[in-house]
């Protein structure tokens, strides 16, 4: 079957997780695979979307996430692409979008494990159901913090274990403006909802407005407008602490 013939097939179903959105093409590995997106399914297959395909030997559901989408034209050699772009020519006939998928694991109904068997080229690709994603991300809601939803599935909530947050080191890493402070604020509020106590060293005053009904929030600060003044007992300071408070001190004087 030619790729264009596969793309032209029509399908209709109420549950998108039962709809075939593509077909595996080319060589596959235990880390990634490519599939051509079926015609009419382009709107549903986007970057960071979760897709499923059947494992060749066990029949388990292999789950992956779309990391890249490229558009090719089976009627034209690749070397013509640059000339066509320069000439501003777009040929719709023979074009097909191809998704590159990073494999997250093999789902056996209870846990997500690294796959041990490959995927057959030509296998049908479907959207991973919300129910499966919820099972994978499942947490004890009474002991978990709700931090949002999946970016590609607003219907799938994401919880993180509060016990794992407070019992181990936690780092929230992202580029500037990505929402690190906001995420920390959400986690703090969620811990407070569970009657937890949080001590925040807020160097930039980003969490002053955090409060919940019936919660006790006290802000200690050197600022004049602060309700609770922050004080340090002089007897608890060492000579090295005093030296850091004196400006323009030389290394010799500090010693």
Short mmCIF file of C-alpha atoms in Angstrom, two decimals:
data_model
loop_
_atom_site.label_atom_id
_atom_site.label_comp_id
_atom_site.label_asym_id
_atom_site.label_seq_id
_atom_site.Cartn_x
_atom_site.Cartn_y
_atom_site.Cartn_z
CA UNK A 1 0.00 0.00 0.00
CA UNK A 2 1.34 3.40 -0.96
CA UNK A 3 1.48 6.06 1.74
CA UNK A 4 -0.98 8.28 -0.13
CA UNK A 5 -3.49 5.39 -0.28
CA UNK A 6 -3.25 4.89 3.47
CA UNK A 7 -3.75 8.59 4.11
CA UNK A 8 -6.89 8.73 2.01
CA UNK A 9 -8.79 6.16 4.09
CA UNK A 10 -11.67 7.62 6.10
CA UNK A 11 -12.48 6.70 9.67
CA UNK A 12 -15.04 7.82 12.19
CA UNK A 13 -15.38 6.93 15.87
CA UNK A 14 -16.61 8.64 18.99
CA UNK A 15 -13.68 7.54 21.15
CA UNK A 16 -10.47 8.95 19.70
CA UNK A 17 -8.38 6.38 21.60
CA UNK A 18 -9.98 3.73 19.35
CA UNK A 19 -9.23 5.64 16.15
CA UNK A 20 -6.15 4.74 14.13
CA UNK A 21 -4.26 8.02 13.67
CA UNK A 22 -1.28 6.61 11.81
CA UNK A 23 0.85 3.69 10.71
CA UNK A 24 4.41 2.80 11.71
CA UNK A 25 6.90 3.17 8.88
CA UNK A 26 10.61 2.46 8.48
CA UNK A 27 12.89 0.75 10.95
CA UNK A 28 11.93 0.74 14.63
CA UNK A 29 14.04 0.57 17.81
CA UNK A 30 13.32 0.12 21.52
CA UNK A 31 13.77 3.87 21.94
CA UNK A 32 11.83 5.44 19.09
CA UNK A 33 9.87 4.91 15.91
CA UNK A 34 8.29 6.91 13.10
CA UNK A 35 4.73 6.82 11.84
CA UNK A 36 2.87 8.52 9.03
CA UNK A 37 -0.18 10.49 10.17
CA UNK A 38 -3.47 9.44 8.64
CA UNK A 39 -5.37 11.99 6.57
CA UNK A 40 -7.80 13.94 8.72
CA UNK A 41 -5.89 13.10 11.93
CA UNK A 42 -3.34 15.92 11.65
CA UNK A 43 -5.26 18.02 14.17
CA UNK A 44 -5.02 15.33 16.86
CA UNK A 45 -1.37 14.36 16.40
CA UNK A 46 0.71 17.21 17.76
CA UNK A 47 3.99 17.68 19.59
CA UNK A 48 3.96 16.18 23.12
CA UNK A 49 0.88 14.09 22.32
CA UNK A 50 0.83 10.54 23.72
CA UNK A 51 0.36 7.65 21.30
CA UNK A 52 0.17 3.87 21.64
CA UNK A 53 1.16 0.93 19.47
CA UNK A 54 1.10 -2.83 20.08
CA UNK A 55 4.30 -4.59 21.09
CA UNK A 56 5.21 -7.26 18.53
CA UNK A 57 5.63 -10.27 20.85
CA UNK A 58 3.68 -9.66 24.07
CA UNK A 59 0.88 -7.54 22.63
CA UNK A 60 1.39 -5.02 25.45
CA UNK A 61 0.66 -1.37 24.80
CA UNK A 62 3.81 0.59 24.02
CA UNK A 63 3.35 4.24 24.94
CA UNK A 64 5.36 7.07 23.49
CA UNK A 65 5.30 10.83 23.10
CA UNK A 66 5.49 12.72 19.80
CA UNK A 67 8.71 14.75 19.71
CA UNK A 68 8.90 15.85 16.08
CA UNK A 69 6.69 16.17 13.00
CA UNK A 70 8.10 16.48 9.49
CA UNK A 71 6.33 16.74 6.13
CA UNK A 72 7.67 14.83 3.14
CA UNK A 73 6.61 14.49 -0.49
CA UNK A 74 6.90 11.05 -2.07
CA UNK A 75 6.73 12.57 -5.57
CA UNK A 76 9.85 14.66 -5.18
CA UNK A 77 13.46 13.80 -4.33
CA UNK A 78 14.75 15.41 -1.16
CA UNK A 79 17.25 17.50 -3.08
CA UNK A 80 14.37 19.40 -4.73
CA UNK A 81 13.10 20.67 -1.39
CA UNK A 82 15.46 23.62 -1.22
CA UNK A 83 14.68 24.79 -4.78
CA UNK A 84 10.95 24.53 -4.17
CA UNK A 85 11.24 26.56 -0.98
CA UNK A 86 13.19 29.26 -2.80
CA UNK A 87 10.62 29.32 -5.59
CA UNK A 88 7.77 29.47 -3.05
CA UNK A 89 6.11 26.42 -4.62
CA UNK A 90 3.87 24.17 -2.54
CA UNK A 91 2.66 20.86 -3.95
CA UNK A 92 -0.17 19.25 -1.95
CA UNK A 93 -0.36 16.02 -3.95
CA UNK A 94 1.88 13.33 -2.52
CA UNK A 95 2.62 15.17 0.74
CA UNK A 96 2.44 13.26 4.02
CA UNK A 97 3.34 14.20 7.63
CA UNK A 98 5.61 11.88 9.60
CA UNK A 99 5.85 11.89 13.41
CA UNK A 100 8.91 10.87 15.39
CA UNK A 101 7.97 9.20 18.68
CA UNK A 102 10.11 8.72 21.80
CA UNK A 103 9.12 5.50 23.56
CA UNK A 104 8.31 5.93 27.26
CA UNK A 105 7.69 2.28 28.06
CA UNK A 106 5.54 -0.82 27.75
CA UNK A 107 2.28 -0.76 29.73
CA UNK A 108 1.16 -4.14 31.11
CA UNK A 109 -1.90 -2.78 32.87
CA UNK A 110 -0.13 -2.24 36.20
CA UNK A 111 3.20 -0.58 35.54
CA UNK A 112 5.23 1.09 32.80
CA UNK A 113 8.40 -0.82 31.97
CA UNK A 114 11.10 -0.50 29.36
CA UNK A 115 10.08 -2.56 26.30
CA UNK A 116 11.94 -5.79 25.63
CA UNK A 117 10.50 -6.45 22.17
CA UNK A 118 10.24 -4.30 19.09
CA UNK A 119 7.40 -2.81 17.04
CA UNK A 120 6.50 -4.20 13.64
CA UNK A 121 6.54 -1.71 10.74
CA UNK A 122 3.00 -1.23 9.52
CA UNK A 123 1.52 -1.43 13.03
CA UNK A 124 -1.46 0.79 13.75
CA UNK A 125 -0.88 3.85 15.94
CA UNK A 126 -3.60 5.19 18.24
CA UNK A 127 -3.89 8.00 20.76
CA UNK A 128 -3.23 6.80 24.29
CA UNK A 129 -6.48 6.89 26.24
CA UNK A 130 -7.01 9.31 29.11
CA UNK A 131 -7.79 6.34 31.36
CA UNK A 132 -4.39 4.74 30.70
CA UNK A 133 -2.53 8.00 31.31
CA UNK A 134 -4.42 8.50 34.59
CA UNK A 135 -3.47 5.00 35.74
CA UNK A 136 0.20 5.63 34.94
CA UNK A 137 0.15 8.95 36.85
CA UNK A 138 -2.06 7.63 39.64
CA UNK A 139 -1.34 8.87 43.17
CA UNK A 140 -3.10 8.71 46.51
CA UNK A 141 -5.02 12.00 46.23
CA UNK A 142 -5.16 12.38 50.03
CA UNK A 143 -1.35 12.40 50.13
CA UNK A 144 -0.64 14.13 46.83
CA UNK A 145 -0.42 17.68 45.52
CA UNK A 146 -2.41 18.62 42.42
CA UNK A 147 -0.08 20.68 40.22
CA UNK A 148 -2.02 20.90 36.95
CA UNK A 149 -2.86 18.89 33.86
CA UNK A 150 -0.87 17.40 30.99
CA UNK A 151 -0.09 20.07 28.41
CA UNK A 152 -1.43 17.85 25.63
CA UNK A 153 -4.40 16.51 27.65
CA UNK A 154 -6.22 19.04 29.80
CA UNK A 155 -8.55 16.24 30.92
CA UNK A 156 -5.70 14.34 32.62
CA UNK A 157 -4.80 15.72 36.08
CA UNK A 158 -1.24 15.48 37.40
CA UNK A 159 -0.50 14.81 41.07
CA UNK A 160 2.87 14.49 42.82
CA UNK A 161 3.46 12.67 46.09
CA UNK A 162 3.86 15.10 49.00
CA UNK A 163 5.82 12.49 50.95
CA UNK A 164 8.40 12.26 48.16
CA UNK A 165 8.60 16.06 47.96
CA UNK A 166 9.28 16.60 51.67
CA UNK A 167 11.40 13.51 52.33
CA UNK A 168 13.89 14.06 49.51
CA UNK A 169 15.62 16.88 47.73
CA UNK A 170 13.46 18.56 45.09
CA UNK A 171 14.73 20.76 42.25
CA UNK A 172 12.45 22.66 39.89
CA UNK A 173 14.48 23.53 36.81
CA UNK A 174 13.36 25.56 33.80
CA UNK A 175 14.35 28.52 31.68
CA UNK A 176 13.57 32.10 32.74
CA UNK A 177 9.86 32.83 32.67
CA UNK A 178 8.81 29.18 32.41
CA UNK A 179 6.93 29.27 35.72
CA UNK A 180 9.30 27.93 38.39
CA UNK A 181 8.09 30.32 41.10
CA UNK A 182 4.47 29.71 40.18
CA UNK A 183 4.98 25.95 40.44
CA UNK A 184 6.58 26.31 43.86
CA UNK A 185 3.63 28.47 44.95
CA UNK A 186 1.16 25.81 43.81
CA UNK A 187 3.05 23.08 45.71
CA UNK A 188 3.16 25.21 48.86
CA UNK A 189 -0.58 25.86 48.71
CA UNK A 190 -1.29 22.18 48.13
CA UNK A 191 0.81 21.20 51.16
CA UNK A 192 -1.05 23.80 53.25
CA UNK A 193 -4.38 22.30 52.12
CA UNK A 194 -3.22 19.01 53.66
CA UNK A 195 -2.54 20.83 56.96
CA UNK A 196 1.20 20.76 56.34
CA UNK A 197 3.64 23.39 57.58
CA UNK A 198 6.06 25.07 55.18
CA UNK A 199 9.01 27.35 55.91
CA UNK A 200 9.93 29.50 52.92
CA UNK A 201 13.15 31.50 52.62
CA UNK A 202 11.82 34.09 50.21
CA UNK A 203 14.75 36.24 49.10
CA UNK A 204 12.80 38.07 46.39
CA UNK A 205 9.43 38.45 48.11
CA UNK A 206 7.62 36.24 45.57
CA UNK A 207 5.42 34.36 48.02
CA UNK A 208 4.05 37.11 50.24
CA UNK A 209 0.53 36.74 48.84
CA UNK A 210 0.22 33.01 49.48
CA UNK A 211 -2.69 32.37 51.83
CA UNK A 212 -5.59 30.00 52.28
CA UNK A 213 -8.83 30.34 54.25
CA UNK A 214 -8.34 29.35 57.91
CA UNK A 215 -4.61 28.93 57.39
CA UNK A 216 -1.96 30.62 59.52
CA UNK A 217 0.62 32.44 57.45
CA UNK A 218 3.26 34.51 59.23
CA UNK A 219 5.79 36.59 57.34
CA UNK A 220 9.07 37.36 59.09
CA UNK A 221 11.06 40.16 57.48
CA UNK A 222 13.42 43.04 58.16
CA UNK A 223 10.97 45.37 56.35
CA UNK A 224 9.26 48.01 58.42
CA UNK A 225 5.78 47.02 57.16
CA UNK A 226 6.22 43.41 58.19
CA UNK A 227 3.92 42.27 60.99
CA UNK A 228 6.56 39.95 62.41
CA UNK A 229 10.03 41.43 62.68
CA UNK A 230 12.89 39.14 61.83
CA UNK A 231 15.50 39.26 64.56
CA UNK A 232 18.84 37.53 65.00
CA UNK A 233 20.42 36.95 68.38
CA UNK A 234 23.88 38.53 68.30
CA UNK A 235 25.24 35.79 70.53
CA UNK A 236 24.53 33.26 67.77
CA UNK A 237 26.81 35.06 65.30
CA UNK A 238 30.46 34.28 64.69
CA UNK A 239 33.27 36.63 63.74
CA UNK A 240 33.00 35.51 60.12
CA UNK A 241 29.31 36.53 60.12
CA UNK A 242 30.20 40.04 61.26
CA UNK A 243 32.87 40.34 58.59
CA UNK A 244 30.32 39.73 55.83
CA UNK A 245 28.27 42.66 57.13
CA UNK A 246 31.17 45.12 56.87
CA UNK A 247 31.55 46.57 53.34
CA UNK A 248 34.88 47.11 51.61
CA UNK A 249 36.78 44.96 54.05
CA UNK A 250 40.07 43.56 52.78
CA UNK A 251 40.92 39.85 53.00
CA UNK A 252 43.68 40.67 55.51
CA UNK A 253 41.27 42.60 57.74
CA UNK A 254 38.75 39.77 57.48
CA UNK A 255 41.37 37.27 58.66
#
